[in-house]
Coordinates of C-alpha atoms and ligand atoms in Angstrom, one line a residue:
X1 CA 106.6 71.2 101.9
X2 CA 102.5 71.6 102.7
X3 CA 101.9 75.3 103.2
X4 CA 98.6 77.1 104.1
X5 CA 98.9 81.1 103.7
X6 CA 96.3 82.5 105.5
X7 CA 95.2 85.4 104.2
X8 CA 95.8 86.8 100.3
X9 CA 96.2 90.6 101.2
X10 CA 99.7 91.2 100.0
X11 CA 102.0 89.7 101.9
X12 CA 99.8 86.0 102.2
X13 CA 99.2 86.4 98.5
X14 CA 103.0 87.4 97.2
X15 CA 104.8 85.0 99.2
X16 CA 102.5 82.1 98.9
X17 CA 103.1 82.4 95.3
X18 CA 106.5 82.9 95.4
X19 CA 107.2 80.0 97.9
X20 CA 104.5 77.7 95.4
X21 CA 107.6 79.2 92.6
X22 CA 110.2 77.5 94.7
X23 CA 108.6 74.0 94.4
X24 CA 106.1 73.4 97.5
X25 CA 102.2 72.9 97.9
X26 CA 100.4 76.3 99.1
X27 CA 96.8 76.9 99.9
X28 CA 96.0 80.3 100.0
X29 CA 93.2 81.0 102.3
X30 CA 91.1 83.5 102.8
X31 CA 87.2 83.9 103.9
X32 CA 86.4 86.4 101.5
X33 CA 84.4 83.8 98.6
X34 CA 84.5 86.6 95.7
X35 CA 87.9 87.3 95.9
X36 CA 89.1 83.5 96.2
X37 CA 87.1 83.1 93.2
X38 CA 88.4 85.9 91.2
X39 CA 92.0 84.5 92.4
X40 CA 91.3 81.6 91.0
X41 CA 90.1 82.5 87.7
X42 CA 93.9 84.7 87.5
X43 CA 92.5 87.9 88.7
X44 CA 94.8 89.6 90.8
X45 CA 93.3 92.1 93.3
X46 CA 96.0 94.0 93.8
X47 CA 98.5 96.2 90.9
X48 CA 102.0 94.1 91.3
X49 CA 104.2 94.4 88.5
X50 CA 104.8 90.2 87.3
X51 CA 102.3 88.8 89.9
X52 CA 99.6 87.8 87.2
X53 CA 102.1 85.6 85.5
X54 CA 103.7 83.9 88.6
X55 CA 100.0 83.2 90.0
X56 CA 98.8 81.7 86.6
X57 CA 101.9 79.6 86.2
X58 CA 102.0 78.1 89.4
X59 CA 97.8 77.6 89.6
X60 CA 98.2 75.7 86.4
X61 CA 101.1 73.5 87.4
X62 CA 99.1 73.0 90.6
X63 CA 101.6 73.6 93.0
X64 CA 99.0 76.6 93.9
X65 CA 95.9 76.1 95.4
X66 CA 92.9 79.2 96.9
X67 CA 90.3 78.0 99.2
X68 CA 87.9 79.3 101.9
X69 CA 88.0 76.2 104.0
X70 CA 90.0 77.2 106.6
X71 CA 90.1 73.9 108.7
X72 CA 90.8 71.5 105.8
X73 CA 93.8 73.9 104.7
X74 CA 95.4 73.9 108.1
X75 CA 94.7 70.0 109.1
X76 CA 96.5 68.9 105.1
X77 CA 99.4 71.5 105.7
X78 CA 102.6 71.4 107.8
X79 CA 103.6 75.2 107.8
X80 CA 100.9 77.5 108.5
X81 CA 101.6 81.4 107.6
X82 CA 99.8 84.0 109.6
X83 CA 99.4 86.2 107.1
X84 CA 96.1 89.3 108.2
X85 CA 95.8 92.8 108.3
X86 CA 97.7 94.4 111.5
X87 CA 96.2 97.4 110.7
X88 CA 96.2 100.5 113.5
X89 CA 93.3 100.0 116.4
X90 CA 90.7 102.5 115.4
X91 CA 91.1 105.7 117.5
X92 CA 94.2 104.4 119.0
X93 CA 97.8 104.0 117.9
X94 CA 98.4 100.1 118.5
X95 CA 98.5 97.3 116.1
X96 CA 94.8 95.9 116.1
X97 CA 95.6 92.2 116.6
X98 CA 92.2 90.9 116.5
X99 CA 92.3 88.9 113.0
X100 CA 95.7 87.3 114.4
X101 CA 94.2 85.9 117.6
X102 CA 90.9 84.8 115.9
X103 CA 93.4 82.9 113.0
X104 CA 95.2 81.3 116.3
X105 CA 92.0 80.3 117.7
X106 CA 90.6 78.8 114.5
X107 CA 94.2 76.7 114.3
X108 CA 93.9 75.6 117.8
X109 CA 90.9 74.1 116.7
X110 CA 92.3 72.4 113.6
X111 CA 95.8 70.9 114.8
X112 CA 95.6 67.4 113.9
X113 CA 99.4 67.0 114.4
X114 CA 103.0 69.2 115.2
X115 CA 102.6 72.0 112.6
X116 CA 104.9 75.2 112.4
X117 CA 102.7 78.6 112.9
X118 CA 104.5 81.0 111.4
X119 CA 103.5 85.1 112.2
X120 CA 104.2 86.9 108.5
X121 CA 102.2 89.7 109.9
X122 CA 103.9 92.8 111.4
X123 CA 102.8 91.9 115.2
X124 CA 104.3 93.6 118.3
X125 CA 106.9 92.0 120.5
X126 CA 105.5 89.4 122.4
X127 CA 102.8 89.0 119.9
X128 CA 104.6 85.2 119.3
X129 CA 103.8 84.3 123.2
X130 CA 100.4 85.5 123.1
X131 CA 99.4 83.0 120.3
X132 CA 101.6 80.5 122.1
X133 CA 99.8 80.5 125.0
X134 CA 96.1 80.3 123.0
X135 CA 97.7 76.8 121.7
X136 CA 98.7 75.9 124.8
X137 CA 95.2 75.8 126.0
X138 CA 94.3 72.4 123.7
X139 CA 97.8 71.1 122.9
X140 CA 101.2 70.2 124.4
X141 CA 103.9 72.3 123.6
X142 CA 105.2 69.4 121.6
X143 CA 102.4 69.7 119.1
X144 CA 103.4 72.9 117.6
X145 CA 105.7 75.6 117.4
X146 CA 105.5 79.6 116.8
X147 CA 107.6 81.3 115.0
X148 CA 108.0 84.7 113.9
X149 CA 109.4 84.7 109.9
X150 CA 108.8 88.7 109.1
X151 CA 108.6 89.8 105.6
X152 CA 110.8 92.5 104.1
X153 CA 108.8 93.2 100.9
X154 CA 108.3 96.6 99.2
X155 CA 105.0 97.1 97.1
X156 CA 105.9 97.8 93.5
X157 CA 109.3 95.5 93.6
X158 CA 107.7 92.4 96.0
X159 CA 108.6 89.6 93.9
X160 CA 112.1 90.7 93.3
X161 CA 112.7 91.6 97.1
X162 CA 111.0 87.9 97.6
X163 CA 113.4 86.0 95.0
X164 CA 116.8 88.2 96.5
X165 CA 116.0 89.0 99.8
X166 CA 119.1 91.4 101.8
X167 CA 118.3 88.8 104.6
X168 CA 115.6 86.1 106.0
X169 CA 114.8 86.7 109.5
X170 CA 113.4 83.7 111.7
X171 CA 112.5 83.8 115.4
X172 CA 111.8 80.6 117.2
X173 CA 112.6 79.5 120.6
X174 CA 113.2 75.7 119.5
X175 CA 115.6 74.0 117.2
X176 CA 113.2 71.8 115.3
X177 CA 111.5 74.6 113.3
X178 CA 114.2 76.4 112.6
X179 CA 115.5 73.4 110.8
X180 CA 112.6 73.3 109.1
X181 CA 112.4 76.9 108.3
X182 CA 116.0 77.3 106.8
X183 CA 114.6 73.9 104.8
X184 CA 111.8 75.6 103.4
X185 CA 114.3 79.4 102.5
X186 CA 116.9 76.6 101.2
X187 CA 116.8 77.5 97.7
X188 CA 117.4 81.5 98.6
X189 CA 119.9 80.8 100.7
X190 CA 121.7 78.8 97.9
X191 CA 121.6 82.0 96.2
X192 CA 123.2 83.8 99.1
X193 CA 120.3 85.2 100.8
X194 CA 121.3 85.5 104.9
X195 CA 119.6 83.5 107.1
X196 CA 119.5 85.0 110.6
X197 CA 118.2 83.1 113.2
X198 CA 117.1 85.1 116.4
X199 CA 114.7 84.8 119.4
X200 CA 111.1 84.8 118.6
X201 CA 110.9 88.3 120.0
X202 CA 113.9 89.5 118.7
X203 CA 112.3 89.0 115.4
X204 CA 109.2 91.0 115.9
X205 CA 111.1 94.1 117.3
X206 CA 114.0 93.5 113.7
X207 CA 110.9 93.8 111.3
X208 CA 109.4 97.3 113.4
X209 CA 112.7 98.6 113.8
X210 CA 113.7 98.4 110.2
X211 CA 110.5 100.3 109.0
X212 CA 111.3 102.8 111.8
X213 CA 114.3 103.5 111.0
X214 CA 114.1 103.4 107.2
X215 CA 111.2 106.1 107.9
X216 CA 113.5 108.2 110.2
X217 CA 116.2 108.2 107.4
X218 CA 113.6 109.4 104.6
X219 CA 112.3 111.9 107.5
X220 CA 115.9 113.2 108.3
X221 CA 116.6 113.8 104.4
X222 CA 113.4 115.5 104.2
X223 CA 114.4 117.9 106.7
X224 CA 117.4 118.6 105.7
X225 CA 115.8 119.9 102.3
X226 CA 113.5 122.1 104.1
X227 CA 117.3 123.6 105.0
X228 CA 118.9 123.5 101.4
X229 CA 115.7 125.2 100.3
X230 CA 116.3 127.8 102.1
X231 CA 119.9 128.1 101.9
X232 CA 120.2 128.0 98.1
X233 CA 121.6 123.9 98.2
X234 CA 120.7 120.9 95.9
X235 CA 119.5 118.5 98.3
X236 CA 120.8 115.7 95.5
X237 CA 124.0 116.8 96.3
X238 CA 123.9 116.0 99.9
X239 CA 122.2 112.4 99.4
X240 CA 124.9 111.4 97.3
X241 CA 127.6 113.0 99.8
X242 CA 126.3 111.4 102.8
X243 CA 125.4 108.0 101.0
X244 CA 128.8 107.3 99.9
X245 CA 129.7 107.0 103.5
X246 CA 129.2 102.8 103.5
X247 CA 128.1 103.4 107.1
X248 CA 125.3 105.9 105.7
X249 CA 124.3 104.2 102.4
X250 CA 122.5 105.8 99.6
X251 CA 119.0 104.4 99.6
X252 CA 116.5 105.5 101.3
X253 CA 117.7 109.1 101.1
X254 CA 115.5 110.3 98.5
X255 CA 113.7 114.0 99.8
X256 CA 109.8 113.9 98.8
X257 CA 106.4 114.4 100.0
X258 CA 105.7 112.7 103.4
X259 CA 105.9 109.1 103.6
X260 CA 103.0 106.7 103.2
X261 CA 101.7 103.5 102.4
X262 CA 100.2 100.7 104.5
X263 CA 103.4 100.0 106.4
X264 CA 105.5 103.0 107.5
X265 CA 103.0 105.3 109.1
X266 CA 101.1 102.3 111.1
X267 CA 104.1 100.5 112.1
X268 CA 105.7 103.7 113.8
X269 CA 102.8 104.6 115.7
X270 CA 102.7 100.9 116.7
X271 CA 106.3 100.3 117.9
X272 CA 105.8 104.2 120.1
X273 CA 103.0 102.1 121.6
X274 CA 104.7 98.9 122.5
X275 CA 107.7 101.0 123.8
X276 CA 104.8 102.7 126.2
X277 CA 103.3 99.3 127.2
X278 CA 107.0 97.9 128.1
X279 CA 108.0 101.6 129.7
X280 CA 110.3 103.2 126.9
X281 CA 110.3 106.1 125.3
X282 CA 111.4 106.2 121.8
X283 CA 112.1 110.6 121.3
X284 CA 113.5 109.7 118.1
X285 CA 110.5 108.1 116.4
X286 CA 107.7 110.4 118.1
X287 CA 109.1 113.1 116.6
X288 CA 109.9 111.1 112.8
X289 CA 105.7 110.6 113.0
X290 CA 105.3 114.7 113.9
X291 CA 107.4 115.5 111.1
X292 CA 106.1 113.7 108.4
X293 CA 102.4 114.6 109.6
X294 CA 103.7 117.8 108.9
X295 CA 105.2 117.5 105.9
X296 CA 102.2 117.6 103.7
X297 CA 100.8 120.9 105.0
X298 CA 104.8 122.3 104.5
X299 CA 103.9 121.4 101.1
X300 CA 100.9 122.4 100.9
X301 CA 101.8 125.9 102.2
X302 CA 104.4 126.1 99.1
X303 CA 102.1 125.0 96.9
X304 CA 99.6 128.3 98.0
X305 CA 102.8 130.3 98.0
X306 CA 103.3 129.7 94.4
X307 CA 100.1 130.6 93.7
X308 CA 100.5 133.9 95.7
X309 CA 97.6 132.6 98.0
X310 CA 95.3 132.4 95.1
X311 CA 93.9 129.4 94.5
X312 CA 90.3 129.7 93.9
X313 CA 89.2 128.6 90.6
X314 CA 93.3 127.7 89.8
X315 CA 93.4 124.5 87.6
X316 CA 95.9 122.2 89.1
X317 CA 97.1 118.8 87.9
X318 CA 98.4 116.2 90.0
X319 CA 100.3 113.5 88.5
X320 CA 100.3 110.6 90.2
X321 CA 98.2 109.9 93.6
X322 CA 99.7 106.7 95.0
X323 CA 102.0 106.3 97.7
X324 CA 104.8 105.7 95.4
X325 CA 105.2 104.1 91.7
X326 CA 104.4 100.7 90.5
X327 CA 101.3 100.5 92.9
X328 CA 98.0 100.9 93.0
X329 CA 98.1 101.5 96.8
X330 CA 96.3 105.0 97.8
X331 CA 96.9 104.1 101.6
X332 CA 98.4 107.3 104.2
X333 CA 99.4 109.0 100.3
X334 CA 100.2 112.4 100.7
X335 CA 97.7 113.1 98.1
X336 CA 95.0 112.1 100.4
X337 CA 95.7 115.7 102.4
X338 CA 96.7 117.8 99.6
X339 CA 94.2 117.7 97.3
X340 CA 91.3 118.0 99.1
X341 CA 93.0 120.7 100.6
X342 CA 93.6 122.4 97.7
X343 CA 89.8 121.8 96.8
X344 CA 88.7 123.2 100.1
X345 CA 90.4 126.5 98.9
X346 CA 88.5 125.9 95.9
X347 CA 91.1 124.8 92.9
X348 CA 89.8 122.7 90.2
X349 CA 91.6 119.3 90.5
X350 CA 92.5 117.0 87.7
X351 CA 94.7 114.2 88.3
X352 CA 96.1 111.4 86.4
X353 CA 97.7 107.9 87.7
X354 CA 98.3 105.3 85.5
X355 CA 96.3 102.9 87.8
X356 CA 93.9 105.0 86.9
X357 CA 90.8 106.0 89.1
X358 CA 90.4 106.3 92.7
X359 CA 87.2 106.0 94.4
X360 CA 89.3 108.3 97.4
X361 CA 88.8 111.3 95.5
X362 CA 85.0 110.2 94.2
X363 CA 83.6 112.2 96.2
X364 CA 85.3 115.3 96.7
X365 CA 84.6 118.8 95.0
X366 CA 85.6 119.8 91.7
X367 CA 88.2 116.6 91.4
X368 CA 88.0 114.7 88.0
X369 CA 90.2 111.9 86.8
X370 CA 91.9 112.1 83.2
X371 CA 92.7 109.5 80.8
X372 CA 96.1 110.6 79.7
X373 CA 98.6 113.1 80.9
X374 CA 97.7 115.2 77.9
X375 CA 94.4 115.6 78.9
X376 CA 95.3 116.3 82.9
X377 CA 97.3 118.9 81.9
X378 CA 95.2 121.1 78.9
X379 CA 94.1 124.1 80.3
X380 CA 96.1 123.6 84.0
X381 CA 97.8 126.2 85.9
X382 CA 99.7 124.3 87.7
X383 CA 101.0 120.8 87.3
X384 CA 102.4 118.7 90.6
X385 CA 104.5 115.6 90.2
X386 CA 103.6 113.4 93.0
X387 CA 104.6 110.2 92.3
X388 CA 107.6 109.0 90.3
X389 CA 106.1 106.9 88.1
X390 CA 108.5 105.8 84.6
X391 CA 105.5 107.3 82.8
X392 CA 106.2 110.9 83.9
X393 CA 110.1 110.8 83.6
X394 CA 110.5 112.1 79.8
X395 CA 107.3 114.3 79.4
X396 CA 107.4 117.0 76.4
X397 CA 106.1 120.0 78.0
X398 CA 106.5 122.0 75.2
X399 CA 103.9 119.5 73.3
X400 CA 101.3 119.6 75.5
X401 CA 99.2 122.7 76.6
X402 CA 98.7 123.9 73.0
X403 CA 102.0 125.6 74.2
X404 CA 100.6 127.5 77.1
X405 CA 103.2 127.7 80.0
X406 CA 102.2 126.3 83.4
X407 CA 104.0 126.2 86.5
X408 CA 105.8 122.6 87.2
X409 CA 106.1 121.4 91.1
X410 CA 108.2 118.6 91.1
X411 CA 108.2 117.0 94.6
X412 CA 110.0 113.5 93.3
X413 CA 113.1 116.0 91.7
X414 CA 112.8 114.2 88.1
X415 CA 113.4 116.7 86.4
X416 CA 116.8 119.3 86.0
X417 CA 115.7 122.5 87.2
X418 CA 118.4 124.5 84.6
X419 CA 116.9 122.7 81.7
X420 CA 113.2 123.1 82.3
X421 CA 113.5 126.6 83.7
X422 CA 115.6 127.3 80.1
X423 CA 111.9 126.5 78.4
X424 CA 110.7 129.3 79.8
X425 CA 108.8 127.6 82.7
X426 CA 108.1 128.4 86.6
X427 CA 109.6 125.5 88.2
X428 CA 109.9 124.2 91.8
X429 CA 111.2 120.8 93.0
X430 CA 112.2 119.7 96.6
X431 CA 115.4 121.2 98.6
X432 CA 116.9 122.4 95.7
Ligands
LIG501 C1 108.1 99.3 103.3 C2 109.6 98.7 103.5 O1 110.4 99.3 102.5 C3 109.5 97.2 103.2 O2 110.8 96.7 103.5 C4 108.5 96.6 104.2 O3 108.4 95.2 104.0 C5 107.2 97.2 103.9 O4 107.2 98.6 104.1 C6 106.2 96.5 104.9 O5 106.4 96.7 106.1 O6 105.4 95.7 104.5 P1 106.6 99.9 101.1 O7 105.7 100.5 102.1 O8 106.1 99.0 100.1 O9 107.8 99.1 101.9 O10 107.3 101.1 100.4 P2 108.8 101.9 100.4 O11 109.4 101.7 99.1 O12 109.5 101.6 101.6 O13 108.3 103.4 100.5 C7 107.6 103.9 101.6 C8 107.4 105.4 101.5 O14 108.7 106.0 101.6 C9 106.8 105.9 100.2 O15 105.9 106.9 100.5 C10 108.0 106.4 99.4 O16 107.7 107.4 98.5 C11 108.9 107.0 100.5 N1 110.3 107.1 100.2 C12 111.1 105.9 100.1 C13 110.9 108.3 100.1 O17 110.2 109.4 100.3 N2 112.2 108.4 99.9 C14 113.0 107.3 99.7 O18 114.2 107.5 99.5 C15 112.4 106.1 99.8

């Protein structure tokens, strides 16, 4: 099949290389010229662990094509991914859906015969009628359809969660694309991915409701280790107690810092605000967003409590910024608050992530950037793990620091507290 991703942020850029792996034609489109260019000269703009390779293969084999010219790419394709930035409205709490109308508009103007418009993006309910009805003001109905196909990928694991999806969701309100849609997912499904088909709506609210609930599970475990801290409990313990229920399940119960990335904090504020628009009030997930804004000042207040409220001129490592491993994404990381936080007060930051610098921090007081976790952590008083990267799993304390004992916070729990605290050093992990 002919397919034109429309925009190569993350989700336009994995899955039109993954579906160009499967055997079809995709043109990835976007209107920004340097990074089309970059893209096709195999630079990737984004840290995905086995992206590089898949792009290179498929652009030499041609099944992969980047381009700026929007019109040709839609007119010479049959599927046509909506694939922009939904980020949050600024000073507001929606879903800013500006880039998705002006994509619909620029189709509109570019539908030379019936096409498939597919919304990848993470759109509100009723998102799918809106653009429906911008068609409608050129075409017949029987010159298109709209269908909502959202995408369940995790950064850091997306072309594995592409290749063995848990399931494909399609809404469409007509049979014909959905034929053409489980056509296109064929060779998943031969694999035994689950193909669900649903309303168009239905769709939208699955891919919103998943990220808010998955957020409310990691927000519930986090609470409850703000209760085993206190009561002398190993938070692990509990995970694995509650996720062998097979109605609970295990993942997602991992206790941390707050939340973060480009998906979990906007989408929650954005379903609270289509629930308002259509009347409802979802309790649960207000109070899941309150909780996690919270959670980084909770840490934050431990973090001064170690230091007995001293924390001028206190050397403190961070290791890891990112939202999570195998990412270079910095978006809503909990780092963002705590360290210049912890700069305000007037600590000496050092930080090391393997993705190495951020511009985030570029400007904020007495923060550097080191090359190695060697270097991050000479001299430091204090060293936080913040993000579980492999590279921070089997660190030799005893090697670094010229032997010089510093205090470990461990907010990922990588470590065994018994067998770090037995090499004589002050450590502190999450709810246990
Ligand atoms: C999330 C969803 O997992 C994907 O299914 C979805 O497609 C994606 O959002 C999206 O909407 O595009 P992602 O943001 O890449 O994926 O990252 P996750 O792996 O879900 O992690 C999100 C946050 O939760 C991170 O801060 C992570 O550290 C935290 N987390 C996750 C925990 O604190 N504990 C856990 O047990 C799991």
């Amino acid at each position: 099949m002919k397919l034109c991703m429309i925009g190569t942020g993350y989700v336009g850029l994995v899955s039109g290389v993954c579906f160009a792996d499967l055997g079809n034609e995709v043109i990835c489109v976007d209107q920004n010229l340097k990074k089309i260019e970059s893209l096709s000269k195999g630079h990737i703009p984004i840290y995905e662990p086995g992206l590089t390779e898949l792009v290179v293969k498929n652009y030499n084999s041609k099944r992969l094509k980047f381009s700026t010219n929007l019109k040709k790419s839609i007119k010479d394709s049959d599927l046509i991914f909506i694939c922009v930035g939904t980020p949050t409205k600024k000073g507001g709490s929606s879903a800013d859906l500006s880039q998705v109308f002006k994509v619909a508009k620029e189709i509109s103007l570019s539908l030379n015969k019936y096409k498939i418009i597919v919304t990848k993006s993470t759109v509100p309910v009723s998102t799918g009628d809106e653009i429906e009805k911008i068609l409608s003001k050129r075409h017949n109905k029987n010159k298109f359809s709209i269908v909502s196909n959202p995408e369940f990928l995790r950064e850091g694991e997306a072309i594995r969660d592409f290749i063995y999806p848990d399931r494909i969701v399609v809404g469409s309100n007509d049979k014909k694309s959905n034929r053409q849609m489980n056509n296109l997912y064929a060779p998943l499904i031969s694999k035994g991915a689950q193909y669900i088909h649903t309303s168009r709506r239905s769709a939208e609210l699955i891919k919103y409701a998943s990220n808010a609930f998955l957020a409310t599970k990691i927000t519930f475990i986090n609470e409850i280790a703000n209760l085993c801290e206190k009561t002398g409990i190993n938070v692990e313990d509990i995970s694995i107690g509650m996720g062998l229920d097979k109605r609970i399940g295990s993942r997602f119960l991992r206790a941390g810092p707050a939340y973060g990335g480009s998906c979990f904090p906007k989408d929650t504020k954005a379903i609270i605000s289509t629930a308002d628009k259509f009347k409802t009030n979802l309790s649960v997930i207000k109070s899941v967003i309150k909780s996690n804004e919270n959670r980084s000042n909770l840490l934050l207040n431990k973090i001064y409590k170690i230091l007995n409220n001293k924390i001028r001129n206190k050397k403190i490592t961070f290791l890891g910024v990112t939202f999570k491993a195998n990412t270079d994404d910095m978006r809503d990381s909990s780092s963002l608050i705590m360290i210049p936080a912890l700069s305000k007060k007037g600590a000496k930051i050092r930080y090391f992530d393997p993705t190495g610098f951020k511009r985030e921090f570029s400007k904020i007081r007495n923060v550097t950037n080191s090359k190695s976790i060697k270097e991050s952590i000479s001299g430091s008083d204090l060293v936080i793990i913040h993000t579980e990267w492999n590279d921070f799993k089997s660190i030799n304390f005893k090697n670094l620091n010229k032997g010089k004992k510093f205090i470990i916070y461990d907010m990922r729990n990588i470590y065994t507290p018994a067998k770090i605290r037995k090499q004589g050093y002050r450590y502190f992990s999450i709810g246990r």
